[in-house]
Amino acid sequence: MNLLTEPIISVSHQKRLSLPELLAALAQGRVTQFPALRPHQRGTWHMFLVQLATLALWPAKQSEPPKDSTEWATLLRRLTPDHTDDAPWCMVVGDLAKPAFLQPPAPDNVKWSPVATPDALDLLITARNHDLKQSVAREVEAEDWLFALVSLQTSEGYGGAGNHGIARMNGGSSSRPMLGLGPAQGKDYTLNPSAWWRRDVRRLLAERQAGNSLKLGCEGGLALLWCLDWPEGEQLDLRELDPWFIEVCRRVRLVGAKNRLSALRAISKASRIDAKMYHGNVGDPWTPVHRQDGKSLTLGGGDFHYKRLAELMFGGDWQVPVLAKLGPEEETMTGDRLLVAEALSRGNSKTEGFKSRVVPVPDSVKRLFQSPTAATLSKLQMEEIKAFDEALRNAIALLAARGDWDSVGKPQYAVSKPTRDRFDRTADTLFFPNLWARLEAETSGDHDYVNKAGGDFRRKLLEAAKAELAAALPGVPCSTLQRPKAETRAWRAFHARIHKLDTQLYQNSEMQEDIDAEP
């Protein structure tokens, strides 16, 4: 199973390619899907292919990915000059003292444990065996093991004693996040694997040419870490690695034949790379890093809510990763983009689920996409959403207190949480489309257009908030005798907060008529 010569990777339900053929097909724009790839593996597979391509192209001084598979095979073999037998590119190598693909040589006296299926090897932790069943992938092919290897070795965290995580995350219970831009294809904003890969490869090569990739590591440093011996207890110095190094964090070996593979795994006394002190801030081109703390993003139990994405992209407290920014060469290129945010939300020896969000970014806003104007408007929209959220909270809490403000406290505010959560989900769907509309208005220079774009956003929030409040009030506990008065005061409290936010919106809406009709 030599990846350089054998067609193992499926790109359609009939077509399979070797690794050089795949890279050539990506350069030609012929790859539109990986049908065997599981959703949580998409990001790790993309990052692996981009890193591998740039590592191969940079020493050859090539700025454009070649479209010939033979040339790719030559470039890849140059990365492993000491292995004329292609062992580092073979999925199964019987001699454990030799490397295999993403499988470092093993020292003597290692105690191995069997792994029957690729999903048991993969990085997802499914201890409860509820939503995603354990070890069910028994009718599998070689590429299923391939994708599991890439996912495990390049994105895994701490999994208990002797099971260490990667260097590109802020601690063993963190995540390796991916935040990047990709070209949008068609009216349905499809993320095309070929176009996305070509864009990221070109951007990374351009960044390195400009001297922006050597924050850590060294030129010509160690790159394919599975080719190196891994003596027990020894660690690699991050400063000796190439900035685009592809790491391996676990001792794993595949065994068997093509149609009946299994795996062996073993623990290690220390992590492969001595990088704990860097907190994931190692120059990964997809990872946001906090400016003050110097730590990479930890998703924790959260997801890519509009607040988190806005903070990462526009808040100013985070360094936006290289591949989430438009490069100088993209300023004149037309076409819509996609902002891709993905990570496995991790905890202490558990996973909180795979989180993914893809946000369309129209070409019309590219001039202001990374500007202070975008940051200002993003902050403004969050403040507007907060005002409507407060209006909902106060109205429902007041009804729960039977119309008496002096009786409103934490228990009454807690009653509003389900309604506010539903409103927040609506606001989440509105946030970015309306942010782009306001940015486009700013680009036009038309003051009336700018005012209209902001008014449209607040009007949509008003409609959503009123609908949620109307649906919620009948279910709020309140005595029958006091409910009419309490509901009237709840609506008045809601209207008062909206009036404070936007007098014109208040006057143009039906709220004044609502007040006149109230008993």
PDB file of N, CA, C and O in Angstrom, residues 183-248:
ATOM      1  N   PRO A 183     -12.376  29.888  -1.605  1.00  0.00           N
ATOM      2  CA  PRO A 183     -13.222  30.398  -2.689  1.00  0.00           C
ATOM      3  C   PRO A 183     -14.591  29.720  -2.685  1.00  0.00           C
ATOM      4  O   PRO A 183     -14.696  28.517  -2.455  1.00  0.00           O
ATOM      5  N   ALA A 184     -15.644  30.490  -2.914  1.00  0.00           N
ATOM      6  CA  ALA A 184     -17.003  29.951  -3.004  1.00  0.00           C
ATOM      7  C   ALA A 184     -17.303  29.583  -4.446  1.00  0.00           C
ATOM      8  O   ALA A 184     -16.959  30.316  -5.368  1.00  0.00           O
ATOM      9  N   GLN A 185     -17.939  28.438  -4.631  1.00  0.00           N
ATOM     10  CA  GLN A 185     -18.254  27.949  -5.970  1.00  0.00           C
ATOM     11  C   GLN A 185     -19.770  27.949  -6.178  1.00  0.00           C
ATOM     12  O   GLN A 185     -20.513  27.375  -5.377  1.00  0.00           O
ATOM     13  N   GLY A 186     -20.229  28.587  -7.243  1.00  0.00           N
ATOM     14  CA  GLY A 186     -21.641  28.518  -7.614  1.00  0.00           C
ATOM     15  C   GLY A 186     -22.538  29.368  -6.739  1.00  0.00           C
ATOM     16  O   GLY A 186     -22.117  29.990  -5.763  1.00  0.00           O
ATOM     17  N   LYS A 187     -23.826  29.366  -7.091  1.00  0.00           N
ATOM     18  CA  LYS A 187     -24.805  30.172  -6.373  1.00  0.00           C
ATOM     19  C   LYS A 187     -25.113  29.613  -4.992  1.00  0.00           C
ATOM     20  O   LYS A 187     -25.627  30.327  -4.130  1.00  0.00           O
ATOM     21  N   ASP A 188     -24.824  28.323  -4.785  1.00  0.00           N
ATOM     22  CA  ASP A 188     -25.107  27.722  -3.483  1.00  0.00           C
ATOM     23  C   ASP A 188     -23.903  27.792  -2.540  1.00  0.00           C
ATOM     24  O   ASP A 188     -23.905  27.169  -1.485  1.00  0.00           O
ATOM     25  N   TYR A 189     -22.871  28.552  -2.927  1.00  0.00           N
ATOM     26  CA  TYR A 189     -21.694  28.761  -2.078  1.00  0.00           C
ATOM     27  C   TYR A 189     -21.073  27.440  -1.627  1.00  0.00           C
ATOM     28  O   TYR A 189     -20.878  27.183  -0.446  1.00  0.00           O
ATOM     29  N   THR A 190     -20.711  26.593  -2.578  1.00  0.00           N
ATOM     30  CA  THR A 190     -20.079  25.310  -2.279  1.00  0.00           C
ATOM     31  C   THR A 190     -18.590  25.519  -2.004  1.00  0.00           C
ATOM     32  O   THR A 190     -17.931  26.320  -2.667  1.00  0.00           O
ATOM     33  N   LEU A 191     -18.076  24.781  -1.051  1.00  0.00           N
ATOM     34  CA  LEU A 191     -16.644  24.811  -0.767  1.00  0.00           C
ATOM     35  C   LEU A 191     -15.975  23.725  -1.599  1.00  0.00           C
ATOM     36  O   LEU A 191     -16.074  22.544  -1.281  1.00  0.00           O
ATOM     37  N   ASN A 192     -15.305  24.120  -2.654  1.00  0.00           N
ATOM     38  CA  ASN A 192     -14.676  23.178  -3.571  1.00  0.00           C
ATOM     39  C   ASN A 192     -13.289  22.790  -3.046  1.00  0.00           C
ATOM     40  O   ASN A 192     -12.448  23.665  -2.827  1.00  0.00           O
ATOM     41  N   PRO A 193     -13.022  21.491  -2.817  1.00  0.00           N
ATOM     42  CA  PRO A 193     -11.722  21.088  -2.244  1.00  0.00           C
ATOM     43  C   PRO A 193     -10.529  21.523  -3.076  1.00  0.00           C
ATOM     44  O   PRO A 193      -9.492  21.917  -2.518  1.00  0.00           O
ATOM     45  N   SER A 194     -10.642  21.458  -4.396  1.00  0.00           N
ATOM     46  CA  SER A 194      -9.512  21.821  -5.258  1.00  0.00           C
ATOM     47  C   SER A 194      -9.185  23.306  -5.160  1.00  0.00           C
ATOM     48  O   SER A 194      -8.025  23.696  -4.970  1.00  0.00           O
ATOM     49  N   ALA A 195     -10.208  24.154  -5.307  1.00  0.00           N
ATOM     50  CA  ALA A 195      -9.991  25.597  -5.263  1.00  0.00           C
ATOM     51  C   ALA A 195      -9.483  26.032  -3.890  1.00  0.00           C
ATOM     52  O   ALA A 195      -8.612  26.906  -3.779  1.00  0.00           O
ATOM     53  N   TRP A 196     -10.027  25.421  -2.850  1.00  0.00           N
ATOM     54  CA  TRP A 196      -9.604  25.736  -1.483  1.00  0.00           C
ATOM     55  C   TRP A 196      -8.147  25.355  -1.284  1.00  0.00           C
ATOM     56  O   TRP A 196      -7.354  26.146  -0.744  1.00  0.00           O
ATOM     57  N   TRP A 197      -7.752  24.172  -1.711  1.00  0.00           N
ATOM     58  CA  TRP A 197      -6.375  23.703  -1.563  1.00  0.00           C
ATOM     59  C   TRP A 197      -5.410  24.594  -2.336  1.00  0.00           C
ATOM     60  O   TRP A 197      -4.367  25.006  -1.808  1.00  0.00           O
ATOM     61  N   ARG A 198      -5.739  24.913  -3.602  1.00  0.00           N
ATOM     62  CA  ARG A 198      -4.844  25.747  -4.416  1.00  0.00           C
ATOM     63  C   ARG A 198      -4.656  27.123  -3.787  1.00  0.00           C
ATOM     64  O   ARG A 198      -3.548  27.664  -3.750  1.00  0.00           O
ATOM     65  N   ARG A 199      -5.742  27.686  -3.283  1.00  0.00           N
ATOM     66  CA  ARG A 199      -5.659  29.012  -2.668  1.00  0.00           C
ATOM     67  C   ARG A 199      -4.723  28.990  -1.471  1.00  0.00           C
ATOM     68  O   ARG A 199      -3.856  29.862  -1.318  1.00  0.00           O
ATOM     69  N   ASP A 200      -4.873  28.001  -0.578  1.00  0.00           N
ATOM     70  CA  ASP A 200      -4.064  27.962   0.630  1.00  0.00           C
ATOM     71  C   ASP A 200      -2.599  27.655   0.330  1.00  0.00           C
ATOM     72  O   ASP A 200      -1.694  28.211   0.972  1.00  0.00           O
ATOM     73  N   VAL A 201      -2.348  26.793  -0.635  1.00  0.00           N
ATOM     74  CA  VAL A 201      -0.962  26.495  -1.010  1.00  0.00           C
ATOM     75  C   VAL A 201      -0.272  27.751  -1.534  1.00  0.00           C
ATOM     76  O   VAL A 201       0.851  28.090  -1.130  1.00  0.00           O
ATOM     77  N   ARG A 202      -0.934  28.466  -2.420  1.00  0.00           N
ATOM     78  CA  ARG A 202      -0.339  29.690  -2.976  1.00  0.00           C
ATOM     79  C   ARG A 202      -0.126  30.747  -1.911  1.00  0.00           C
ATOM     80  O   ARG A 202       0.900  31.437  -1.900  1.00  0.00           O
ATOM     81  N   ARG A 203      -1.090  30.882  -0.999  1.00  0.00           N
ATOM     82  CA  ARG A 203      -0.962  31.885   0.058  1.00  0.00           C
ATOM     83  C   ARG A 203       0.212  31.568   0.977  1.00  0.00           C
ATOM     84  O   ARG A 203       0.980  32.462   1.349  1.00  0.00           O
ATOM     85  N   LEU A 204       0.373  30.294   1.355  1.00  0.00           N
ATOM     86  CA  LEU A 204       1.471  29.936   2.250  1.00  0.00           C
ATOM     87  C   LEU A 204       2.829  30.140   1.589  1.00  0.00           C
ATOM     88  O   LEU A 204       3.775  30.645   2.207  1.00  0.00           O
ATOM     89  N   LEU A 205       2.927  29.756   0.330  1.00  0.00           N
ATOM     90  CA  LEU A 205       4.189  29.953  -0.384  1.00  0.00           C
ATOM     91  C   LEU A 205       4.520  31.446  -0.507  1.00  0.00           C
ATOM     92  O   LEU A 205       5.680  31.849  -0.346  1.00  0.00           O
ATOM     93  N   ALA A 206       3.502  32.261  -0.760  1.00  0.00           N
ATOM     94  CA  ALA A 206       3.729  33.707  -0.865  1.00  0.00           C
ATOM     95  C   ALA A 206       4.149  34.291   0.479  1.00  0.00           C
ATOM     96  O   ALA A 206       5.027  35.175   0.541  1.00  0.00           O
ATOM     97  N   GLU A 207       3.542  33.813   1.565  1.00  0.00           N
ATOM     98  CA  GLU A 207       3.910  34.298   2.888  1.00  0.00           C
ATOM     99  C   GLU A 207       5.353  33.950   3.225  1.00  0.00           C
ATOM    100  O   GLU A 207       6.087  34.760   3.777  1.00  0.00           O
ATOM    101  N   ARG A 208       5.749  32.736   2.868  1.00  0.00           N
ATOM    102  CA  ARG A 208       7.130  32.337   3.178  1.00  0.00           C
ATOM    103  C   ARG A 208       8.123  33.101   2.306  1.00  0.00           C
ATOM    104  O   ARG A 208       9.208  33.469   2.760  1.00  0.00           O
ATOM    105  N   GLN A 209       7.736  33.355   1.081  1.00  0.00           N
ATOM    106  CA  GLN A 209       8.590  34.133   0.194  1.00  0.00           C
ATOM    107  C   GLN A 209       8.800  35.538   0.762  1.00  0.00           C
ATOM    108  O   GLN A 209       9.880  36.129   0.632  1.00  0.00           O
ATOM    109  N   ALA A 210       7.760  36.060   1.430  1.00  0.00           N
ATOM    110  CA  ALA A 210       7.851  37.388   2.037  1.00  0.00           C
ATOM    111  C   ALA A 210       8.532  37.358   3.397  1.00  0.00           C
ATOM    112  O   ALA A 210       8.692  38.404   4.037  1.00  0.00           O
ATOM    113  N   GLY A 211       8.913  36.164   3.865  1.00  0.00           N
ATOM    114  CA  GLY A 211       9.607  36.038   5.141  1.00  0.00           C
ATOM    115  C   GLY A 211       8.710  36.092   6.359  1.00  0.00           C
ATOM    116  O   GLY A 211       9.156  36.457   7.448  1.00  0.00           O
ATOM    117  N   ASN A 212       7.430  35.692   6.186  1.00  0.00           N
ATOM    118  CA  ASN A 212       6.466  35.796   7.287  1.00  0.00           C
ATOM    119  C   ASN A 212       6.146  34.458   7.941  1.00  0.00           C
ATOM    120  O   ASN A 212       5.194  34.371   8.716  1.00  0.00           O
ATOM    121  N   SER A 213       6.917  33.406   7.661  1.00  0.00           N
ATOM    122  CA  SER A 213       6.558  32.078   8.175  1.00  0.00           C
ATOM    123  C   SER A 213       7.556  31.522   9.172  1.00  0.00           C
ATOM    124  O   SER A 213       7.438  30.386   9.591  1.00  0.00           O
ATOM    125  N   LEU A 214       8.539  32.310   9.574  1.00  0.00           N
ATOM    126  CA  LEU A 214       9.598  31.761  10.414  1.00  0.00           C
ATOM    127  C   LEU A 214       9.546  32.324  11.832  1.00  0.00           C
ATOM    128  O   LEU A 214      10.556  32.624  12.446  1.00  0.00           O
ATOM    129  N   LYS A 215       8.336  32.472  12.375  1.00  0.00           N
ATOM    130  CA  LYS A 215       8.202  32.911  13.763  1.00  0.00           C
ATOM    131  C   LYS A 215       8.861  31.907  14.695  1.00  0.00           C
ATOM    132  O   LYS A 215       9.556  32.263  15.638  1.00  0.00           O
ATOM    133  N   LEU A 216       8.615  30.633  14.436  1.00  0.00           N
ATOM    134  CA  LEU A 216       9.284  29.543  15.145  1.00  0.00           C
ATOM    135  C   LEU A 216       9.808  28.572  14.096  1.00  0.00           C
ATOM    136  O   LEU A 216       9.347  28.549  12.961  1.00  0.00           O
ATOM    137  N   GLY A 217      10.728  27.742  14.491  1.00  0.00           N
ATOM    138  CA  GLY A 217      11.282  26.782  13.545  1.00  0.00           C
ATOM    139  C   GLY A 217      12.436  27.384  12.766  1.00  0.00           C
ATOM    140  O   GLY A 217      12.862  28.505  13.008  1.00  0.00           O
ATOM    141  N   CYS A 218      12.939  26.605  11.815  1.00  0.00           N
ATOM    142  CA  CYS A 218      14.088  27.075  11.044  1.00  0.00           C
ATOM    143  C   CYS A 218      13.957  26.638   9.600  1.00  0.00           C
ATOM    144  O   CYS A 218      13.304  25.650   9.273  1.00  0.00           O
ATOM    145  N   GLU A 219      14.570  27.397   8.737  1.00  0.00           N
ATOM    146  CA  GLU A 219      14.567  27.082   7.315  1.00  0.00           C
ATOM    147  C   GLU A 219      15.271  25.753   7.079  1.00  0.00           C
ATOM    148  O   GLU A 219      16.378  25.521   7.559  1.00  0.00           O
ATOM    149  N   GLY A 220      14.591  24.843   6.377  1.00  0.00           N
ATOM    150  CA  GLY A 220      15.162  23.535   6.113  1.00  0.00           C
ATOM    151  C   GLY A 220      15.167  22.616   7.318  1.00  0.00           C
ATOM    152  O   GLY A 220      15.912  21.631   7.350  1.00  0.00           O
ATOM    153  N   GLY A 221      14.326  22.916   8.316  1.00  0.00           N
ATOM    154  CA  GLY A 221      14.267  22.085   9.505  1.00  0.00           C
ATOM    155  C   GLY A 221      13.543  20.774   9.261  1.00  0.00           C
ATOM    156  O   GLY A 221      13.091  20.467   8.154  1.00  0.00           O
ATOM    157  N   LEU A 222      13.440  19.986  10.319  1.00  0.00           N
ATOM    158  CA  LEU A 222      12.768  18.694  10.232  1.00  0.00           C
ATOM    159  C   LEU A 222      11.304  18.906   9.870  1.00  0.00           C
ATOM    160  O   LEU A 222      10.632  19.778  10.432  1.00  0.00           O
ATOM    161  N   ALA A 223      10.776  18.082   8.968  1.00  0.00           N
ATOM    162  CA  ALA A 223       9.437  18.348   8.440  1.00  0.00           C
ATOM    163  C   ALA A 223       8.486  17.170   8.620  1.00  0.00           C
ATOM    164  O   ALA A 223       7.419  17.321   9.212  1.00  0.00           O
ATOM    165  N   LEU A 224       8.839  16.004   8.086  1.00  0.00           N
ATOM    166  CA  LEU A 224       7.979  14.822   8.201  1.00  0.00           C
ATOM    167  C   LEU A 224       8.430  14.037   9.421  1.00  0.00           C
ATOM    168  O   LEU A 224       9.329  13.187   9.352  1.00  0.00           O
ATOM    169  N   LEU A 225       7.789  14.291  10.548  1.00  0.00           N
ATOM    170  CA  LEU A 225       8.313  13.792  11.818  1.00  0.00           C
ATOM    171  C   LEU A 225       8.152  12.298  11.987  1.00  0.00           C
ATOM    172  O   LEU A 225       8.774  11.705  12.874  1.00  0.00           O
ATOM    173  N   TRP A 226       7.305  11.659  11.157  1.00  0.00           N
ATOM    174  CA  TRP A 226       7.175  10.208  11.285  1.00  0.00           C
ATOM    175  C   TRP A 226       8.388   9.469  10.718  1.00  0.00           C
ATOM    176  O   TRP A 226       8.521   8.264  10.911  1.00  0.00           O
ATOM    177  N   CYS A 227       9.262  10.184  10.029  1.00  0.00           N
ATOM    178  CA  CYS A 227      10.471   9.547   9.486  1.00  0.00           C
ATOM    179  C   CYS A 227      11.578   9.426  10.530  1.00  0.00           C
ATOM    180  O   CYS A 227      12.579   8.745  10.294  1.00  0.00           O
ATOM    181  N   LEU A 228      11.400  10.075  11.666  1.00  0.00           N
ATOM    182  CA  LEU A 228      12.456  10.131  12.668  1.00  0.00           C
ATOM    183  C   LEU A 228      12.279   9.048  13.724  1.00  0.00           C
ATOM    184  O   LEU A 228      11.163   8.704  14.095  1.00  0.00           O
ATOM    185  N   ASP A 229      13.411   8.537  14.227  1.00  0.00           N
ATOM    186  CA  ASP A 229      13.357   7.620  15.363  1.00  0.00           C
ATOM    187  C   ASP A 229      12.748   8.330  16.570  1.00  0.00           C
ATOM    188  O   ASP A 229      12.910   9.543  16.755  1.00  0.00           O
ATOM    189  N   TRP A 230      12.056   7.562  17.405  1.00  0.00           N
ATOM    190  CA  TRP A 230      11.397   8.131  18.584  1.00  0.00           C
ATOM    191  C   TRP A 230      11.851   7.348  19.811  1.00  0.00           C
ATOM    192  O   TRP A 230      11.125   6.515  20.351  1.00  0.00           O
ATOM    193  N   PRO A 231      13.062   7.613  20.314  1.00  0.00           N
ATOM    194  CA  PRO A 231      13.528   6.921  21.522  1.00  0.00           C
ATOM    195  C   PRO A 231      12.639   7.286  22.711  1.00  0.00           C
ATOM    196  O   PRO A 231      12.171   8.421  22.827  1.00  0.00           O
ATOM    197  N   GLU A 232      12.436   6.339  23.589  1.00  0.00           N
ATOM    198  CA  GLU A 232      11.547   6.562  24.733  1.00  0.00           C
ATOM    199  C   GLU A 232      12.055   7.720  25.587  1.00  0.00           C
ATOM    200  O   GLU A 232      13.226   7.782  25.957  1.00  0.00           O
ATOM    201  N   GLY A 233      11.151   8.668  25.868  1.00  0.00           N
ATOM    202  CA  GLY A 233      11.467   9.790  26.734  1.00  0.00           C
ATOM    203  C   GLY A 233      12.102  10.979  26.051  1.00  0.00           C
ATOM    204  O   GLY A 233      12.212  12.053  26.651  1.00  0.00           O
ATOM    205  N   GLU A 234      12.514  10.854  24.793  1.00  0.00           N
ATOM    206  CA  GLU A 234      13.155  11.960  24.087  1.00  0.00           C
ATOM    207  C   GLU A 234      12.115  12.795  23.342  1.00  0.00           C
ATOM    208  O   GLU A 234      11.139  12.277  22.808  1.00  0.00           O
ATOM    209  N   GLN A 235      12.355  14.112  23.306  1.00  0.00           N
ATOM    210  CA  GLN A 235      11.444  15.040  22.646  1.00  0.00           C
ATOM    211  C   GLN A 235      12.196  15.863  21.602  1.00  0.00           C
ATOM    212  O   GLN A 235      13.400  16.097  21.715  1.00  0.00           O
ATOM    213  N   LEU A 236      11.451  16.331  20.610  1.00  0.00           N
ATOM    214  CA  LEU A 236      12.004  17.196  19.580  1.00  0.00           C
ATOM    215  C   LEU A 236      11.895  18.647  20.012  1.00  0.00           C
ATOM    216  O   LEU A 236      10.907  19.057  20.627  1.00  0.00           O
ATOM    217  N   ASP A 237      12.907  19.432  19.674  1.00  0.00           N
ATOM    218  CA  ASP A 237      12.909  20.865  19.961  1.00  0.00           C
ATOM    219  C   ASP A 237      12.173  21.573  18.821  1.00  0.00           C
ATOM    220  O   ASP A 237      12.516  21.417  17.655  1.00  0.00           O
ATOM    221  N   LEU A 238      11.184  22.368  19.176  1.00  0.00           N
ATOM    222  CA  LEU A 238      10.385  23.058  18.172  1.00  0.00           C
ATOM    223  C   LEU A 238      11.229  23.953  17.283  1.00  0.00           C
ATOM    224  O   LEU A 238      10.930  24.153  16.099  1.00  0.00           O
ATOM    225  N   ARG A 239      12.317  24.461  17.819  1.00  0.00           N
ATOM    226  CA  ARG A 239      13.176  25.372  17.051  1.00  0.00           C
ATOM    227  C   ARG A 239      13.952  24.653  15.954  1.00  0.00           C
ATOM    228  O   ARG A 239      14.529  25.311  15.069  1.00  0.00           O
ATOM    229  N   GLU A 240      13.969  23.326  15.985  1.00  0.00           N
ATOM    230  CA  GLU A 240      14.679  22.562  14.956  1.00  0.00           C
ATOM    231  C   GLU A 240      13.749  22.100  13.834  1.00  0.00           C
ATOM    232  O   GLU A 240      14.198  21.445  12.897  1.00  0.00           O
ATOM    233  N   LEU A 241      12.471  22.466  13.923  1.00  0.00           N
ATOM    234  CA  LEU A 241      11.495  21.986  12.954  1.00  0.00           C
ATOM    235  C   LEU A 241      11.211  23.036  11.888  1.00  0.00           C
ATOM    236  O   LEU A 241      11.322  24.238  12.136  1.00  0.00           O
ATOM    237  N   ASP A 242      10.811  22.570  10.724  1.00  0.00           N
ATOM    238  CA  ASP A 242      10.323  23.475   9.695  1.00  0.00           C
ATOM    239  C   ASP A 242       9.008  24.095  10.170  1.00  0.00           C
ATOM    240  O   ASP A 242       8.207  23.430  10.842  1.00  0.00           O
ATOM    241  N   PRO A 243       8.721  25.366   9.852  1.00  0.00           N
ATOM    242  CA  PRO A 243       7.460  25.985  10.303  1.00  0.00           C
ATOM    243  C   PRO A 243       6.213  25.222   9.861  1.00  0.00           C
ATOM    244  O   PRO A 243       5.172  25.313  10.529  1.00  0.00           O
ATOM    245  N   TRP A 244       6.289  24.486   8.783  1.00  0.00           N
ATOM    246  CA  TRP A 244       5.125  23.748   8.270  1.00  0.00           C
ATOM    247  C   TRP A 244       5.187  22.259   8.623  1.00  0.00           C
ATOM    248  O   TRP A 244       4.558  21.441   7.975  1.00  0.00           O
ATOM    249  N   PHE A 245       5.955  21.892   9.645  1.00  0.00           N
ATOM    250  CA  PHE A 245       6.156  20.479   9.981  1.00  0.00           C
ATOM    251  C   PHE A 245       4.832  19.735  10.111  1.00  0.00           C
ATOM    252  O   PHE A 245       3.820  20.281  10.544  1.00  0.00           O
ATOM    253  N   ILE A 246       4.842  18.458   9.729  1.00  0.00           N
ATOM    254  CA  ILE A 246       3.690  17.569   9.922  1.00  0.00           C
ATOM    255  C   ILE A 246       4.055  16.619  11.055  1.00  0.00           C
ATOM    256  O   ILE A 246       4.999  15.841  10.948  1.00  0.00           O
ATOM    257  N   GLU A 247       3.314  16.706  12.137  1.00  0.00           N
ATOM    258  CA  GLU A 247       3.701  15.969  13.332  1.00  0.00           C
ATOM    259  C   GLU A 247       2.966  14.643  13.464  1.00  0.00           C
ATOM    260  O   GLU A 247       1.987  14.371  12.768  1.00  0.00           O
ATOM    261  N   VAL A 248       3.463  13.839  14.372  1.00  0.00           N
ATOM    262  CA  VAL A 248       2.791  12.621  14.825  1.00  0.00           C
ATOM    263  C   VAL A 248       2.844  12.647  16.344  1.00  0.00           C
ATOM    264  O   VAL A 248       3.892  12.912  16.924  1.00  0.00           O
TER     265      VAL A 248
END
